[in-house]
Short mmCIF file of C-alpha atoms in Angstrom, two decimals:
data_model
loop_
_atom_site.label_atom_id
_atom_site.label_comp_id
_atom_site.label_asym_id
_atom_site.label_seq_id
_atom_site.Cartn_x
_atom_site.Cartn_y
_atom_site.Cartn_z
CA MET A 137 80.67 10.83 -1.03
CA GLY A 138 82.92 13.71 -1.95
CA ASP A 139 80.73 16.32 -0.23
CA GLY A 140 80.99 14.57 3.12
CA LYS A 141 77.33 13.53 3.14
CA PRO A 142 76.49 9.83 3.65
CA ALA A 143 75.55 7.94 0.53
CA THR A 144 71.88 7.18 -0.09
CA ILE A 145 70.15 4.33 -1.83
CA TYR A 146 69.65 6.66 -4.81
CA ASP A 147 73.42 7.21 -5.03
CA VAL A 148 73.99 3.45 -5.07
CA ALA A 149 71.36 2.99 -7.79
CA ALA A 150 72.94 5.73 -9.94
CA ARG A 151 76.46 4.32 -9.51
CA ALA A 152 75.34 0.77 -10.36
CA GLY A 153 73.09 1.91 -13.23
CA VAL A 154 70.00 0.23 -11.79
CA SER A 155 66.73 1.26 -10.14
CA LYS A 156 66.30 1.99 -6.43
CA SER A 157 63.92 -0.97 -6.19
CA LEU A 158 66.57 -3.32 -7.51
CA VAL A 159 69.04 -2.06 -4.90
CA SER A 160 66.42 -2.86 -2.25
CA LEU A 161 66.04 -6.37 -3.66
CA VAL A 162 69.80 -6.89 -3.38
CA LEU A 163 69.76 -5.66 0.22
CA GLN A 164 66.97 -8.13 0.95
CA ARG A 165 69.04 -10.94 -0.63
CA SER A 166 66.29 -11.62 -3.13
CA PRO A 167 67.00 -14.50 -5.57
CA ARG A 168 65.22 -12.56 -8.32
CA VAL A 169 68.33 -10.46 -9.11
CA SER A 170 70.82 -11.59 -11.73
CA ASP A 171 74.41 -12.22 -10.66
CA GLN A 172 75.67 -9.41 -12.90
CA ARG A 173 73.36 -6.76 -11.45
CA ARG A 174 73.89 -8.01 -7.90
CA ALA A 175 77.65 -7.66 -8.35
CA ALA A 176 77.23 -4.12 -9.71
CA VAL A 177 75.12 -3.09 -6.74
CA LEU A 178 77.47 -4.64 -4.18
CA THR A 179 80.43 -2.93 -5.83
CA ALA A 180 78.64 0.42 -5.69
CA ILE A 181 77.78 -0.12 -2.02
CA GLN A 182 81.43 -0.81 -1.22
CA GLU A 183 82.76 2.11 -3.24
CA LEU A 184 80.29 4.57 -1.68
CA ASP A 185 80.60 3.08 1.82
CA TYR A 186 76.80 2.92 1.88
CA ARG A 187 75.06 2.02 5.17
CA PRO A 188 71.50 0.92 4.41
CA SER A 189 68.60 2.02 6.60
CA THR A 190 66.58 -0.97 7.78
CA ALA A 191 63.41 1.11 7.72
CA ALA A 192 64.06 2.33 4.16
CA VAL A 193 64.74 -1.18 2.94
CA SER A 194 61.55 -2.53 4.49
CA LEU A 195 59.44 0.28 3.02
CA ALA A 196 60.89 -0.31 -0.43
CA GLY A 197 60.40 -4.06 -0.28
CA THR A 198 57.89 -6.54 1.05
CA ARG A 199 59.83 -7.78 4.09
CA SER A 200 61.90 -6.07 6.76
CA ARG A 201 63.73 -9.23 7.85
CA THR A 202 63.89 -7.67 11.30
CA VAL A 203 62.97 -9.29 14.62
CA GLY A 204 62.29 -7.28 17.77
CA VAL A 205 63.54 -8.57 21.12
CA VAL A 206 62.05 -7.27 24.39
CA LEU A 207 64.40 -7.81 27.35
CA ASP A 208 63.43 -7.87 31.02
CA ASP A 209 66.31 -5.71 32.18
CA PHE A 210 69.70 -4.87 30.67
CA ARG A 211 71.27 -5.11 34.15
CA ASN A 212 70.71 -8.87 34.26
CA GLN A 213 73.26 -10.67 32.10
CA TRP A 214 71.25 -13.85 31.65
CA PHE A 215 70.14 -12.71 28.19
CA VAL A 216 73.70 -12.47 26.74
CA ASP A 217 73.84 -16.12 25.70
CA LEU A 218 70.17 -16.08 24.71
CA LEU A 219 70.88 -13.36 22.13
CA THR A 220 73.77 -15.45 20.83
CA GLY A 221 71.45 -18.39 20.24
CA LEU A 222 68.82 -16.16 18.63
CA ARG A 223 71.38 -14.68 16.25
CA GLU A 224 72.62 -18.15 15.27
CA ALA A 225 69.09 -19.26 14.41
CA LEU A 226 68.08 -16.11 12.52
CA GLN A 227 71.21 -14.98 10.70
CA ASP A 228 71.07 -17.69 8.02
CA GLN A 229 67.71 -16.27 6.96
CA GLY A 230 69.15 -12.75 6.88
CA HIS A 231 67.16 -11.50 9.88
CA ARG A 232 68.44 -8.65 12.06
CA LEU A 233 67.82 -8.29 15.77
CA VAL A 234 66.57 -5.05 17.31
CA VAL A 235 66.73 -5.10 21.12
CA ALA A 236 64.77 -3.01 23.65
CA ASP A 237 64.62 -3.03 27.45
CA ARG A 238 61.02 -2.84 28.68
CA PHE A 239 62.12 -0.64 31.62
CA LEU A 240 64.32 1.74 29.64
CA ASN A 241 61.62 4.15 28.48
CA THR A 242 59.01 3.69 31.19
CA GLY A 243 59.18 7.40 32.02
CA LEU A 244 58.09 8.18 28.47
CA ASP A 245 55.03 5.91 28.61
CA ALA A 246 56.39 4.19 25.53
CA SER A 247 56.11 0.48 24.89
CA PRO A 248 59.01 -1.16 23.02
CA VAL A 249 56.40 -2.98 20.93
CA GLU A 250 55.21 0.33 19.47
CA GLY A 251 58.70 1.04 18.18
CA PHE A 252 58.99 -2.44 16.74
CA LEU A 253 55.69 -2.10 14.89
CA SER A 254 56.80 1.18 13.35
CA MET A 255 59.87 -0.67 12.03
CA ARG A 256 57.63 -3.35 10.54
CA VAL A 257 59.33 -6.20 12.38
CA GLU A 258 58.35 -9.66 11.20
CA GLY A 259 58.20 -11.14 14.68
CA ILE A 260 58.83 -10.44 18.34
CA VAL A 261 60.76 -12.41 20.95
CA ILE A 262 59.96 -11.63 24.58
CA ALA A 263 63.04 -12.54 26.59
CA GLY A 264 61.62 -13.02 30.08
CA GLU A 265 58.14 -12.71 31.48
CA PRO A 266 55.70 -10.76 29.29
CA ASP A 267 53.71 -7.81 30.57
CA THR A 268 49.98 -7.80 29.95
CA ASP A 269 50.18 -4.21 28.65
CA LEU A 270 52.53 -4.92 25.74
CA ALA A 271 49.55 -4.79 23.35
CA ILE A 272 50.96 -7.07 20.66
CA PRO A 273 48.70 -7.37 17.58
CA ALA A 274 47.09 -10.77 17.12
CA SER A 275 48.69 -11.11 13.69
CA MET A 276 52.27 -10.65 14.99
CA PRO A 277 54.30 -13.88 15.41
CA VAL A 278 55.52 -14.01 19.04
CA VAL A 279 57.80 -16.36 20.99
CA ILE A 280 58.51 -16.13 24.73
CA ALA A 281 62.12 -17.07 25.47
CA GLY A 282 63.04 -17.93 29.04
CA GLY A 283 59.79 -16.79 30.65
CA ARG A 284 57.18 -19.05 32.19
CA VAL A 285 54.15 -16.77 31.83
CA SER A 286 52.23 -17.62 28.66
CA ILE A 287 50.20 -15.33 26.45
CA PRO A 288 47.68 -16.29 23.73
CA ARG A 289 49.09 -17.46 20.38
CA ALA A 290 52.70 -17.31 21.59
CA ASP A 291 55.16 -20.18 21.68
CA THR A 292 57.31 -20.64 24.77
CA VAL A 293 60.89 -21.91 24.87
CA ALA A 294 62.23 -21.90 28.42
CA ASN A 295 64.50 -23.55 30.92
CA ASP A 296 63.00 -26.17 33.25
CA ASP A 297 63.27 -23.97 36.35
CA ARG A 298 61.73 -26.54 38.70
CA ALA A 299 64.26 -29.17 37.66
CA GLY A 300 67.08 -26.64 38.10
CA GLY A 301 65.93 -25.83 41.63
CA GLY A 302 66.00 -29.52 42.40
CA MET A 303 69.57 -29.78 41.11
CA ALA A 304 70.64 -26.96 43.44
CA ALA A 305 69.19 -28.75 46.48
CA GLU A 306 70.69 -32.11 45.50
CA HIS A 307 74.13 -30.53 45.09
CA LEU A 308 74.04 -28.90 48.53
CA LEU A 309 72.62 -32.00 50.23
CA ALA A 310 75.34 -34.14 48.63
CA LEU A 311 77.91 -31.81 50.23
CA GLY A 312 76.43 -32.56 53.64
CA HIS A 313 74.36 -29.39 54.17
CA THR A 314 71.02 -29.88 55.90
CA ARG A 315 70.19 -26.31 56.97
CA LEU A 316 69.40 -24.80 53.60
CA GLY A 317 68.20 -21.32 52.66
CA PHE A 318 66.49 -19.83 49.61
CA VAL A 319 66.37 -16.14 48.65
CA GLY A 320 64.13 -15.09 45.78
CA ALA A 321 61.79 -12.53 44.29
CA SER A 322 58.22 -12.49 43.02
CA SER A 323 58.94 -13.58 39.44
CA ALA A 324 57.41 -16.76 38.03
CA ALA A 325 60.88 -18.23 37.43
CA SER A 326 61.84 -17.60 41.06
CA LYS A 327 58.70 -19.39 42.24
CA GLU A 328 59.41 -22.42 40.05
CA ARG A 329 63.04 -22.62 41.22
CA ARG A 330 61.99 -22.37 44.85
CA ALA A 331 59.40 -25.13 44.37
CA GLY A 332 61.96 -27.47 42.84
CA PHE A 333 64.46 -26.67 45.60
CA GLU A 334 61.96 -27.35 48.40
CA ASP A 335 60.60 -30.51 46.77
CA ALA A 336 64.09 -31.99 46.38
CA ALA A 337 65.02 -31.12 49.98
CA ALA A 338 61.78 -32.60 51.32
CA GLY A 339 62.25 -35.83 49.38
CA ALA A 340 65.92 -36.27 50.22
CA PRO A 341 66.99 -39.26 52.34
CA THR A 342 69.12 -36.87 54.44
CA ALA A 343 67.64 -36.78 57.94
CA GLY A 344 66.61 -33.40 59.27
CA ALA A 345 67.04 -31.42 56.07
CA SER A 346 65.12 -28.13 56.14
CA VAL A 347 64.72 -25.04 53.96
CA ALA A 348 64.35 -21.48 55.26
CA VAL A 349 62.87 -19.07 52.71
CA VAL A 350 62.93 -15.29 52.25
CA VAL A 351 61.15 -13.91 49.18
CA LEU A 352 61.03 -10.17 48.50
CA PRO A 353 58.44 -8.53 46.25
CA GLY A 354 59.73 -7.02 43.04
CA GLU A 355 62.61 -7.79 40.71
CA PRO A 356 65.44 -10.26 41.51
CA THR A 357 68.18 -7.61 41.80
CA GLU A 358 71.55 -7.61 43.55
CA GLU A 359 70.23 -5.26 46.23
CA ALA A 360 67.25 -7.57 46.81
CA GLY A 361 69.61 -10.52 47.19
CA SER A 362 71.61 -8.67 49.84
CA ARG A 363 68.52 -7.64 51.82
CA ALA A 364 66.92 -11.07 51.55
CA LEU A 365 70.03 -12.85 52.78
CA GLY A 366 70.37 -10.43 55.68
CA THR A 367 66.83 -11.26 56.76
CA LEU A 368 67.46 -14.98 56.26
CA LEU A 369 70.56 -15.01 58.46
CA ASP A 370 68.89 -12.89 61.15
CA GLU A 371 65.93 -15.25 61.36
CA HIS A 372 67.79 -18.53 60.68
CA PRO A 373 71.41 -18.17 61.86
CA GLY A 374 72.10 -21.89 61.50
CA VAL A 375 71.84 -21.91 57.69
CA THR A 376 75.05 -23.22 56.07
CA ALA A 377 74.08 -23.14 52.38
CA VAL A 378 72.01 -20.70 50.33
CA PHE A 379 70.37 -20.97 46.92
CA ALA A 380 69.61 -17.65 45.21
CA ALA A 381 66.92 -17.35 42.52
CA ASN A 382 69.48 -16.02 40.03
CA ASP A 383 73.13 -15.03 39.79
CA VAL A 384 72.36 -11.34 40.36
CA MET A 385 70.72 -12.11 43.71
CA ALA A 386 73.60 -14.47 44.50
CA LEU A 387 76.05 -11.58 44.06
CA GLY A 388 74.03 -9.59 46.56
CA ALA A 389 74.12 -12.54 48.93
CA LEU A 390 77.91 -12.78 48.60
CA SER A 391 78.23 -9.08 49.44
CA GLU A 392 76.05 -9.46 52.54
CA LEU A 393 78.08 -12.44 53.74
CA ALA A 394 81.33 -10.49 53.29
CA GLU A 395 79.95 -7.55 55.25
CA ARG A 396 79.06 -9.90 58.10
CA GLY A 397 82.54 -11.42 58.14
CA LEU A 398 81.31 -14.83 56.94
CA ARG A 399 83.53 -16.79 54.57
CA VAL A 400 82.34 -18.46 51.36
CA PRO A 401 82.30 -21.42 51.18
CA GLU A 402 83.90 -22.21 54.56
CA ASP A 403 81.01 -20.74 56.60
CA VAL A 404 78.21 -20.57 54.03
CA SER A 405 77.98 -22.11 50.58
CA VAL A 406 76.19 -20.12 47.86
CA ILE A 407 74.69 -21.27 44.58
CA GLY A 408 73.06 -19.09 41.93
CA TYR A 409 71.06 -19.61 38.75
CA ASP A 410 71.52 -18.75 35.04
CA ASP A 411 75.32 -19.26 34.90
CA THR A 412 75.82 -15.72 33.63
CA PRO A 413 79.24 -14.51 32.38
CA VAL A 414 80.02 -12.92 35.76
CA ALA A 415 79.52 -16.27 37.51
CA ALA A 416 82.34 -17.79 35.50
CA THR A 417 84.85 -15.02 36.25
CA ARG A 418 87.84 -16.16 38.29
CA TYR A 419 87.17 -13.59 40.99
CA VAL A 420 83.55 -14.65 41.62
CA SER A 421 83.70 -18.32 40.58
CA LEU A 422 80.04 -18.81 41.51
CA THR A 423 78.47 -22.25 41.50
CA SER A 424 75.38 -21.86 39.36
CA ILE A 425 72.65 -23.70 37.51
CA ASP A 426 73.21 -23.23 33.78
CA ASP A 427 69.83 -22.42 32.21
CA ARG A 428 71.38 -23.08 28.77
CA SER A 429 70.34 -19.74 27.36
CA VAL A 430 72.10 -20.35 24.04
CA GLU A 431 69.86 -23.36 23.41
CA ILE A 432 66.80 -21.41 24.54
CA GLY A 433 67.65 -18.56 22.17
CA ARG A 434 68.32 -20.92 19.29
CA GLY A 435 65.06 -22.78 19.89
CA ALA A 436 63.13 -19.52 20.15
CA GLY A 437 64.62 -18.30 16.88
CA GLU A 438 63.77 -21.53 15.07
CA ARG A 439 60.23 -21.46 16.42
CA LEU A 440 59.78 -17.82 15.42
CA LEU A 441 60.91 -18.57 11.86
CA ALA A 442 58.39 -21.40 11.70
CA ARG A 443 55.63 -19.11 12.98
CA ILE A 444 56.55 -16.37 10.49
CA ALA A 445 56.29 -18.94 7.69
CA ASP A 446 52.98 -20.29 9.02
CA PRO A 447 51.15 -17.93 11.42
CA GLY A 448 48.44 -20.53 11.95
CA LEU A 449 50.68 -22.94 13.85
CA ALA A 450 49.37 -24.04 17.25
CA ALA A 451 51.26 -22.58 20.22
CA THR A 452 53.76 -24.91 21.88
CA GLU A 453 55.91 -24.99 25.01
CA SER A 454 59.42 -26.44 24.99
CA LEU A 455 61.54 -26.88 28.13
CA VAL A 456 65.34 -27.09 28.04
CA GLU A 457 67.00 -29.21 30.72
CA PRO A 458 69.39 -27.18 32.93
CA ARG A 459 72.71 -28.40 34.30
CA LEU A 460 74.83 -27.73 37.37
CA VAL A 461 78.17 -25.91 37.06
CA ALA A 462 80.12 -26.36 40.32
CA ARG A 463 82.71 -23.72 41.20
CA ARG A 464 84.36 -22.32 44.32
CA THR A 465 81.34 -20.94 46.23
CA THR A 466 80.09 -24.36 47.33
CA ALA A 467 81.98 -26.91 49.43
CA PRO A 468 81.31 -29.69 51.96
CA ARG A 469 79.81 -28.57 55.22
#
């Protein structure tokens, strides 16, 4: 605009010679608009450099084509690939993603769901373990992606954490380690991964294999991984290989080992979980269990679209098989 003010939907309508409602239909990719009028609106949008407001579009039309995503914690990179998979599943239908961290505004006593409802989102994806106080309306389509705690009427698409824990143990046992350690937190995923790890170690043909465990209450953070490994080594100094509940805790474990003058993997092998972007960096090169977050996100997006189309669908649970990615932090005993 020549006056320096951003263009509005009314400006676009005036430039294209159509109504504001028709501009909204074009923004919503409605098939009810003729090619000629659609072209006029799109030309006006380009000429005016118009940036549509999602809220304004949803109020003017019948659908917002917006999906809210509640993340566990922005500090944990496991969700990066999950968002990629979600976007791949939803973008063909013209849906936008709006992301919120459930811890970000805790000091304001504000739930991210409240913000999503005010934006008239069509569905919500909970990336992680849902809180009981999210207060999601019964009519809202919901999918849990990556979490293992179910809520009524919600589909679940998650990684098979127990199988992944078993893969971690089998990898370390195959390298000749028999004094194994596990460091985790109080999350449901951590409990499942620990169970799979212990079951695989107990059922292994390797004689004398044992697992020492340190689990700290709270979130699986880097600081928790460092403290847990310190306790593990103090109480079980013979441990030669450690499995951390996620890559963030594994980073804390690596820091603790460095501070104690222990080499990785020569003295202690370390394996994480989630195969986050930092695990694949050349500097860290962390052996990790890939939870296949892209596939989880894609499956969650597809399931959410199905639930939006038919809210009466029965809730389902789908588990994605993990896989081991071996790097430089694990080696033969």
